[in-house]
Short mmCIF file of C-alpha atoms in Angstrom, two decimals:
data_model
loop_
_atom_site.label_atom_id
_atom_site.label_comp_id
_atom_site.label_asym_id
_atom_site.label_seq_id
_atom_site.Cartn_x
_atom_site.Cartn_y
_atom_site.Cartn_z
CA UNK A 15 4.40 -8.48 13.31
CA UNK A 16 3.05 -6.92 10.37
CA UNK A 17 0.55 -8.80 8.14
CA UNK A 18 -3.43 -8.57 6.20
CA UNK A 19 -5.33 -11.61 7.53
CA UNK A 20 -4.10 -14.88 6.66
CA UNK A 21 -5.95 -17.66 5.44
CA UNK A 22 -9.23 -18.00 3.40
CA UNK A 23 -11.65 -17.74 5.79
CA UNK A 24 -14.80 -14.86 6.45
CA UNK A 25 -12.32 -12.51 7.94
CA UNK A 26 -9.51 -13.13 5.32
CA UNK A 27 -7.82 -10.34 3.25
CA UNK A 28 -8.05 -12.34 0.52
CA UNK A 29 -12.34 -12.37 1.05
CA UNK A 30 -12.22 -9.06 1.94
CA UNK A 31 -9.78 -7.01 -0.29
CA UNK A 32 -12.43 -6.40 -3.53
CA UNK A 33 -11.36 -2.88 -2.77
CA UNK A 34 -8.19 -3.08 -3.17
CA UNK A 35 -8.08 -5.17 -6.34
CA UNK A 36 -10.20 -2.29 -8.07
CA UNK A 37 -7.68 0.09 -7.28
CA UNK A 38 -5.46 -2.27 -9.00
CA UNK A 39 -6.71 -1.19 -12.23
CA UNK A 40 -5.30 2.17 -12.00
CA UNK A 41 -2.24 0.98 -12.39
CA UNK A 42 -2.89 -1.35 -15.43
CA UNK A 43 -2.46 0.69 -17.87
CA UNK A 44 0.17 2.38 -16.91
CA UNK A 45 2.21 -1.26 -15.88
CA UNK A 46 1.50 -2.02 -19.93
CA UNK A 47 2.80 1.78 -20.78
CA UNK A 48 6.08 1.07 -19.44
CA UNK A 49 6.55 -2.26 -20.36
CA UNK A 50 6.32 -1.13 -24.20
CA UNK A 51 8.72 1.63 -23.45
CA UNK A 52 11.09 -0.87 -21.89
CA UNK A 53 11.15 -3.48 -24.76
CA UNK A 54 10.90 -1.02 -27.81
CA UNK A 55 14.40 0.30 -26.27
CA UNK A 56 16.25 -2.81 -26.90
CA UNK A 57 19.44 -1.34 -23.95
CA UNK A 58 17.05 -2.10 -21.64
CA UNK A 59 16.53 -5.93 -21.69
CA UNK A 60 19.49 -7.65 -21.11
CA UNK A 61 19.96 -10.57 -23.29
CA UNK A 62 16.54 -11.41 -23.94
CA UNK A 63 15.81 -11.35 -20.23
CA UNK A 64 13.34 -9.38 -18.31
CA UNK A 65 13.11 -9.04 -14.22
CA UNK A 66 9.53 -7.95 -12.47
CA UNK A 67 8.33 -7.37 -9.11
CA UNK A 68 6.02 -6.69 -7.10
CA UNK A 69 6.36 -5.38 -3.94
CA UNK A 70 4.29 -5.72 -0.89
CA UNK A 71 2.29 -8.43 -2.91
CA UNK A 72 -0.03 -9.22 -0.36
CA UNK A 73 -2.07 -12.67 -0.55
CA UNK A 74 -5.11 -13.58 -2.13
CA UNK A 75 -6.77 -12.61 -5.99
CA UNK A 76 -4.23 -9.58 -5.98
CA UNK A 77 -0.96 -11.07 -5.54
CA UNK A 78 -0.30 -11.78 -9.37
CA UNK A 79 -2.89 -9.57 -10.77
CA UNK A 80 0.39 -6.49 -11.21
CA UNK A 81 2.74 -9.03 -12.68
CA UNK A 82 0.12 -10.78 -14.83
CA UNK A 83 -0.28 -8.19 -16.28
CA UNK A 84 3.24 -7.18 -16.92
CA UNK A 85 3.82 -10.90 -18.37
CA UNK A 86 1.07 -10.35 -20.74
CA UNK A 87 2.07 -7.14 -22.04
CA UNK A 88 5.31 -8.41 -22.83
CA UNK A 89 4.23 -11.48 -24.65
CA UNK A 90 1.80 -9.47 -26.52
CA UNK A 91 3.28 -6.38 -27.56
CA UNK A 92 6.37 -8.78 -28.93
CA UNK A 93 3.57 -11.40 -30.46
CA UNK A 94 2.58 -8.21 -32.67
CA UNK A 95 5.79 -7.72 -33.26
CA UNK A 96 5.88 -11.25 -34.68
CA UNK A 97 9.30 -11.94 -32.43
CA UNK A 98 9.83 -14.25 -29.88
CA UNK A 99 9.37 -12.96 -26.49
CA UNK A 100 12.00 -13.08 -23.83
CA UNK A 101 12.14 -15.24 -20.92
CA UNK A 102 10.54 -13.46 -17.55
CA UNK A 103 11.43 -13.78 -14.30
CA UNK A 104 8.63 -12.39 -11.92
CA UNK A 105 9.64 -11.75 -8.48
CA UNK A 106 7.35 -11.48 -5.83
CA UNK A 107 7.95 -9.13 -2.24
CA UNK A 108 5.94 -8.67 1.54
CA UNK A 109 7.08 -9.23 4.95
CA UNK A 110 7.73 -12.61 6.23
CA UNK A 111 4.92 -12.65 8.20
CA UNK A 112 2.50 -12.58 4.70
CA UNK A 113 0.49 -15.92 3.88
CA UNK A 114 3.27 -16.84 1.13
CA UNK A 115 1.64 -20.19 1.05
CA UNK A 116 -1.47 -18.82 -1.04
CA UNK A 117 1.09 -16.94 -2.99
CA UNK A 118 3.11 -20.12 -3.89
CA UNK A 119 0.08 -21.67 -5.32
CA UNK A 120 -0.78 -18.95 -7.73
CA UNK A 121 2.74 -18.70 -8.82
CA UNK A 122 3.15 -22.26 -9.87
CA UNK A 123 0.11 -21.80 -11.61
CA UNK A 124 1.82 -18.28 -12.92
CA UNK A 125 4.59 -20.75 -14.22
CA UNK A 126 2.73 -23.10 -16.10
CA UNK A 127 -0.07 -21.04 -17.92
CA UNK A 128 2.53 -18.98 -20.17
CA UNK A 129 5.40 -20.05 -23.08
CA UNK A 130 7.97 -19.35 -23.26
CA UNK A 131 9.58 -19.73 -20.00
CA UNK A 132 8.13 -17.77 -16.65
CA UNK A 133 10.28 -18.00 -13.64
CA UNK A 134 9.09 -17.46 -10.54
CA UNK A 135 10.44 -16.50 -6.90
CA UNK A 136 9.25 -14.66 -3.54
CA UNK A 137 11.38 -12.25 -1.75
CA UNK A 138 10.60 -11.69 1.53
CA UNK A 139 11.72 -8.65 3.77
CA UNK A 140 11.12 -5.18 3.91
CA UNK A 141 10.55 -2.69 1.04
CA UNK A 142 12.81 -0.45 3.17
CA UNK A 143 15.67 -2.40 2.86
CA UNK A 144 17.74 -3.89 -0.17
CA UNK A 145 16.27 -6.60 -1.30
CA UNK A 146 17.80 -7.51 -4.82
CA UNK A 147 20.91 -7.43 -6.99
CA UNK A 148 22.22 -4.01 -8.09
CA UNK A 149 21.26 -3.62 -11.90
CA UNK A 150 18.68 -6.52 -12.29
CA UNK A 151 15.51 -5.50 -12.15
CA UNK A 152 13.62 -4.05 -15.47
CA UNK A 153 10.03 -2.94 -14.00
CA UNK A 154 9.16 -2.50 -10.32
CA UNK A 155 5.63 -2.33 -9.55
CA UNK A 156 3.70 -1.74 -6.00
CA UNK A 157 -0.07 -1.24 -5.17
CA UNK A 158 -1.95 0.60 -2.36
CA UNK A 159 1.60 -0.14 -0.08
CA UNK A 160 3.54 2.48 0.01
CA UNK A 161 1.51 4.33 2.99
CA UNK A 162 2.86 2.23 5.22
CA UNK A 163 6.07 3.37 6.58
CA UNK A 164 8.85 1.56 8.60
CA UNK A 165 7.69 2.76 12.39
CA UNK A 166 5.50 5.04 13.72
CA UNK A 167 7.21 9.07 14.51
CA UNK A 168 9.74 8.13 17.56
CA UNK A 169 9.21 12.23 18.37
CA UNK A 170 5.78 11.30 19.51
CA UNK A 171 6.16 8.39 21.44
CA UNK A 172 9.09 9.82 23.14
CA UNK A 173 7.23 12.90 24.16
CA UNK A 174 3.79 10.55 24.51
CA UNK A 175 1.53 13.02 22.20
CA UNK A 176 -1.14 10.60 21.00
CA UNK A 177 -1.41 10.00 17.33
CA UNK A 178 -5.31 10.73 17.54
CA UNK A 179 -6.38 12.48 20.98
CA UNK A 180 -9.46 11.47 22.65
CA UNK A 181 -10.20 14.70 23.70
CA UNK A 182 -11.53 16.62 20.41
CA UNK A 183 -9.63 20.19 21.63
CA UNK A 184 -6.47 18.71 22.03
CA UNK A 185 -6.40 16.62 19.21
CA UNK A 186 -7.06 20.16 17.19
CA UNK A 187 -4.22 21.57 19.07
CA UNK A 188 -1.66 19.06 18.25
CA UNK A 189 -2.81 18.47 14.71
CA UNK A 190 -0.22 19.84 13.44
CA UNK A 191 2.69 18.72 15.59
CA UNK A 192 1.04 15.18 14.36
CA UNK A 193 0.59 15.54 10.79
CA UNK A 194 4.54 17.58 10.50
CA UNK A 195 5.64 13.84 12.56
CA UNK A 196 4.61 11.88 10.28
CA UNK A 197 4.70 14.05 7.29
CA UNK A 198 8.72 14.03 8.06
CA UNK A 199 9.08 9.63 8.85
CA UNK A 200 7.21 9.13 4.85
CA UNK A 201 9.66 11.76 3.54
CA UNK A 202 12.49 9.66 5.31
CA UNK A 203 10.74 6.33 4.24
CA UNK A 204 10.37 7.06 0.78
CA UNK A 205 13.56 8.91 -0.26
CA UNK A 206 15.02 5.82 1.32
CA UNK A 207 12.21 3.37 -1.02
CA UNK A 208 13.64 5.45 -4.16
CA UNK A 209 16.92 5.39 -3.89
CA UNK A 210 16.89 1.42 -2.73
CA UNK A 211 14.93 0.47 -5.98
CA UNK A 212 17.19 2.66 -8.13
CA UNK A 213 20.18 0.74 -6.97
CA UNK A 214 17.94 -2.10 -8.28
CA UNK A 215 16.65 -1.22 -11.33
CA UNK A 216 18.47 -1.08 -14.53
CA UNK A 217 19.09 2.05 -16.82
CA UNK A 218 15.92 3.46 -17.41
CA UNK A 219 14.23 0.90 -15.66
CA UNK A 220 10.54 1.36 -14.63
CA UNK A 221 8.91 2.15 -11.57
CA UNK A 222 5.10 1.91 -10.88
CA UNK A 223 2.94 2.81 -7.57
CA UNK A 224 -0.02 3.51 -5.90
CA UNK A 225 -0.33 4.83 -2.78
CA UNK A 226 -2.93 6.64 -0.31
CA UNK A 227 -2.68 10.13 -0.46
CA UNK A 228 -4.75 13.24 0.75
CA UNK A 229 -6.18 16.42 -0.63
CA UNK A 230 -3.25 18.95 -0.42
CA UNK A 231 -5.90 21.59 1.77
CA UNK A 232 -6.48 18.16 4.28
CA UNK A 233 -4.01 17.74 7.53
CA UNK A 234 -6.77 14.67 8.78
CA UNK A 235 -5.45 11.98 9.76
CA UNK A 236 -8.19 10.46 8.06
CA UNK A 237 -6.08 7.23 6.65
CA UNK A 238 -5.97 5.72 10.24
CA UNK A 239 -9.92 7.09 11.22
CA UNK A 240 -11.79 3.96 9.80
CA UNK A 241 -10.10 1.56 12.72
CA UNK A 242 -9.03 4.46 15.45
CA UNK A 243 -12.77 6.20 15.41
CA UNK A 244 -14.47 2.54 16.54
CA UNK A 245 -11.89 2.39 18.90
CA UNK A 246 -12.05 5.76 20.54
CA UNK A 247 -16.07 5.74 20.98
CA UNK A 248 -14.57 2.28 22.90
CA UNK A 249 -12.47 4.19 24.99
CA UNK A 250 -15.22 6.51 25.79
CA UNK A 251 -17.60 3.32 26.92
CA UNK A 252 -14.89 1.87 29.27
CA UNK A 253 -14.57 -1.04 27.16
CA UNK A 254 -10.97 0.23 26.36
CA UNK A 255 -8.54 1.59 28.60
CA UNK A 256 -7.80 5.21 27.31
CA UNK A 257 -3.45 5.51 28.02
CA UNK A 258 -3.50 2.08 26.18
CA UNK A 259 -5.81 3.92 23.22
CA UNK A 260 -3.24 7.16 23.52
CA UNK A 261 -0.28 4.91 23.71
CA UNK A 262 -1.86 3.41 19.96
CA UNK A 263 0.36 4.25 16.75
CA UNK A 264 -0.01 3.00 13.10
CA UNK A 265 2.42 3.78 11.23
CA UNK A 266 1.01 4.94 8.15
CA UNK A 267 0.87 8.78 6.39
CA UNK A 268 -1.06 9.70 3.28
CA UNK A 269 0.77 12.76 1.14
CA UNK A 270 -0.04 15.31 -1.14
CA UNK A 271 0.55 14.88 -4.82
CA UNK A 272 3.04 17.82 -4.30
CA UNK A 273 4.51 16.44 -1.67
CA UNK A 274 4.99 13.07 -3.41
CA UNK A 275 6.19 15.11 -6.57
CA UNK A 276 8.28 17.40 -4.15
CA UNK A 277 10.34 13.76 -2.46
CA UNK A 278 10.53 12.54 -6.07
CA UNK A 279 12.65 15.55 -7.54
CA UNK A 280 14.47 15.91 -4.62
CA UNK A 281 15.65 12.44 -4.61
CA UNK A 282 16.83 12.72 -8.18
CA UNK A 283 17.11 9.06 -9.22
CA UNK A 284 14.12 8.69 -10.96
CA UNK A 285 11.92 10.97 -13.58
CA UNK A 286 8.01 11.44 -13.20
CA UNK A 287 6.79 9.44 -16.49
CA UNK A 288 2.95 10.06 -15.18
CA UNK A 289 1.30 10.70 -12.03
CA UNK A 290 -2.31 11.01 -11.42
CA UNK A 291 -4.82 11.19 -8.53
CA UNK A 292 -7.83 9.74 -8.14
CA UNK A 293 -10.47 9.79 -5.44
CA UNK A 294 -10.61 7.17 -2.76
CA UNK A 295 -14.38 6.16 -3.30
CA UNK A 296 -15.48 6.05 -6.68
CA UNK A 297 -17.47 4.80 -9.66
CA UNK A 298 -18.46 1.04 -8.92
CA UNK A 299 -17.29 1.26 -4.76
CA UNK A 300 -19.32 4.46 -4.06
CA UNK A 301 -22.51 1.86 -5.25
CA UNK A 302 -21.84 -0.81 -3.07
CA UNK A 303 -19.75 0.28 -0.22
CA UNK A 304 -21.69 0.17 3.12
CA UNK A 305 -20.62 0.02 7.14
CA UNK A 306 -20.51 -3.78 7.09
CA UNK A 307 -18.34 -4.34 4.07
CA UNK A 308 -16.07 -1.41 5.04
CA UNK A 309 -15.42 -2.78 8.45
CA UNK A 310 -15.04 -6.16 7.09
CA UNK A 311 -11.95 -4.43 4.96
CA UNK A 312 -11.17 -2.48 7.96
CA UNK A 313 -10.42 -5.43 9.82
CA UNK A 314 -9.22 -7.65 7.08
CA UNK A 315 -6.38 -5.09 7.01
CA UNK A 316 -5.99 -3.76 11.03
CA UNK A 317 -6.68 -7.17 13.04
CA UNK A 318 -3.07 -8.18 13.71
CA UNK A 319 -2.15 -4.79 15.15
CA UNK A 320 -4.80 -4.10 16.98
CA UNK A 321 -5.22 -7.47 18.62
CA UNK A 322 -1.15 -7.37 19.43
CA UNK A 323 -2.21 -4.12 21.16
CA UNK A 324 -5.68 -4.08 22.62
CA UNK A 325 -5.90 -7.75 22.78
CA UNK A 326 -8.88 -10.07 21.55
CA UNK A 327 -11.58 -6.75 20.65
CA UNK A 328 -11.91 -7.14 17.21
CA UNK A 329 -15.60 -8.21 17.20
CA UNK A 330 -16.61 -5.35 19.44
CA UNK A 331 -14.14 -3.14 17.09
CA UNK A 332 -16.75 -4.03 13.89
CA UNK A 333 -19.93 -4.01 15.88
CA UNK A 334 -18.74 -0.43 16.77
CA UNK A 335 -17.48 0.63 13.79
CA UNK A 336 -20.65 -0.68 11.87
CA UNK A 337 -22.67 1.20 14.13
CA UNK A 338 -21.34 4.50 13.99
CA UNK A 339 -20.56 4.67 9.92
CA UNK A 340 -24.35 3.63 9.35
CA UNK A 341 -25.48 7.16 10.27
CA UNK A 342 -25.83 9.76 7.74
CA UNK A 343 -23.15 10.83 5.92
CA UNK A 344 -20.42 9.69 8.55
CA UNK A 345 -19.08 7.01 5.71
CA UNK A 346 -18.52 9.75 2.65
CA UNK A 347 -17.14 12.17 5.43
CA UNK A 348 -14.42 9.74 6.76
CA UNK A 349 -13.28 9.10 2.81
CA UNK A 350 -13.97 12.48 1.14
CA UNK A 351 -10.17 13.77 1.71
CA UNK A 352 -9.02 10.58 0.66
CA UNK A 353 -7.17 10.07 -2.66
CA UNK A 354 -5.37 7.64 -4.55
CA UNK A 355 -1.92 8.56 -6.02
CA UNK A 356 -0.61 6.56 -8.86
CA UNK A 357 3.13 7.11 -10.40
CA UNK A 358 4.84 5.66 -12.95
CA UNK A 359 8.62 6.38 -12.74
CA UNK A 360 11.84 6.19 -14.91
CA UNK A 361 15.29 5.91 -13.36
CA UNK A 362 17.30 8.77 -14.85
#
């Protein structure tokens, strides 16, 4: 099972997931960029009609925050157009596991706040499978998912090489037998992700992500190190046992801009409309970041995996974690080869 925190409650994503919803705004403007492209070209709506989605919506204040702002670009680019806007059909996507019931609730309200009509539906399933009609989609839209691959690299549990080595030699040594594992399942993952959504998508329909990345000089694993750090230093206390920490994968891999760029072109469905990086920390979050918010993130986002693993540790997981990034430095250093990738996408 695969899911952020459900509910409302203190240790909810949808308390906890402020950082998140900033990164969201990287995306607005380009979200509004393609949806003028799309309805200046009249081929591309079909009949008045226009499809959205969002994948891997999530739950909470960010579920509707992508599409909302989809649905308001198109009614106001065609209010200055003095025209009547088309009908909208917003679609949103996670795994069935999500808290969809939060998500239902903001939709109906989706519904009723706009004129003319705003459909609404959830699609659950993977991202990694098909999950609409060929040819019915106009704009596809995903945030700060699209690090998260299908399974962790079966060539390292078969040949049980720990993801992230207690021992700090040997986790140099096997760097990068680790990084080249997982480098190769995101290829995989996302050449599959492209060439499902441009079975989906119209003609030069739109596609617009976000994902984790890394600097191109970094082979750190450093997207897993905010929840596998606490837990090593409770491996090294006893408090863990340490084959059950080595026998610990997340499946999750952070590329390079080039290599993003590099599976993009090679998959040759879609054309690279923008693509930017940003870095991981910035601006308002570098202000008011600190050990106790990040781990409340931390767990907000890792709790269901680590607890289906490790069992009930969780508390000791943030009391460990809070402990440790409150010295010097150790906070910036775990995010400082962290980076943001956003790309907005045409299919050819």
């Amino acid at each position: 099972m695969m899911h952020m925190n459900q509910g409302q409650g203190e240790t909810s994503y949808a308390v906890n997931s402020s950082h998140q919803n900033a990164k969201q705004e990287r995306l607005k403007p380009l979200i509004e960029a393609a949806i003028i492209d799309l309805c200046s070209n009249n081929d591309n709506l079909s009949h008045g009609k226009v499809v959205i989605a969002d994948l891997g919506c999530s739950s909470g204040p960010n579920a509707l925050v992508l599409v909302s702002t989809a649905v308001k670009a198109i009614h106001g680019h065609f209010l200055r157009l003095q025209q009547s806007p088309p009908e909208v059909c917003v679609l949103l996507n996670d795994l069935p596991d999500n808290d969809f019931n939060m998500v239902v609730k903001s939709l109906v309200t989706l519904r009723r706040s706009h004129e003319p009509v705003v459909t609404v539906g959830i699609t659950p399933g993977s991202f990694y499978e098909r999950l609409f009609m060929s040819g019915s989609l106009h704009l596809m839209c995903s945030s700060y998912c699209l690090h998260w691959l299908s399974k962790s690299p079966e060539v390292l549990i078969r040949n049980r090489i720990p993801a992230y080595d207690i021992d700090g030699d040997a986790r140099l040594e096997r760097l990068l037998v680790v990084h080249e594992a997982y480098a190769q399942q995101f290829r995989s993952d996302f050449t599959n992700f492209l060439d499902l959504r441009a079975k989906e998508l119209v003609s030069g329909g739109r596609l617009v992500v976000s994902l984790l990345g890394r600097t191109i000089a970094s082979k750190s694993s450093h997207i897993w190190e905010g929840i596998v750090i606490p837990l090593s230093i409770m491996v090294s206390e006893g408090v863990i046992d340490k084959d059950k920490f080595h026998s610990f994968y997340l499946p999750m891999y952070g590329p390079s801009n080039d290599e993003l760029r590099e599976i993009i072109q090679a998959e040759g469905s879609f054309s690279i409309m923008a693509m930017q990086v940003h870095g991981l920390i910035t601006g308002t979050d570098s202000a008011v970041i600190n050990p106790s918010r990040y781990m409340k993130m931390i767990r907000a986002v890792f709790e269901q995996l680590v607890v289906q693993h490790f069992g009930d540790v969780m508390d000791e997981v943030v009391r460990t974690g809070e402990q440790h990034f409150s010295l010097d430095g150790r906070l910036h250093d775990l995010t400082a080869n962290g980076t943001m990738l956003v790309v907005s996408l045409t299919k050819s």
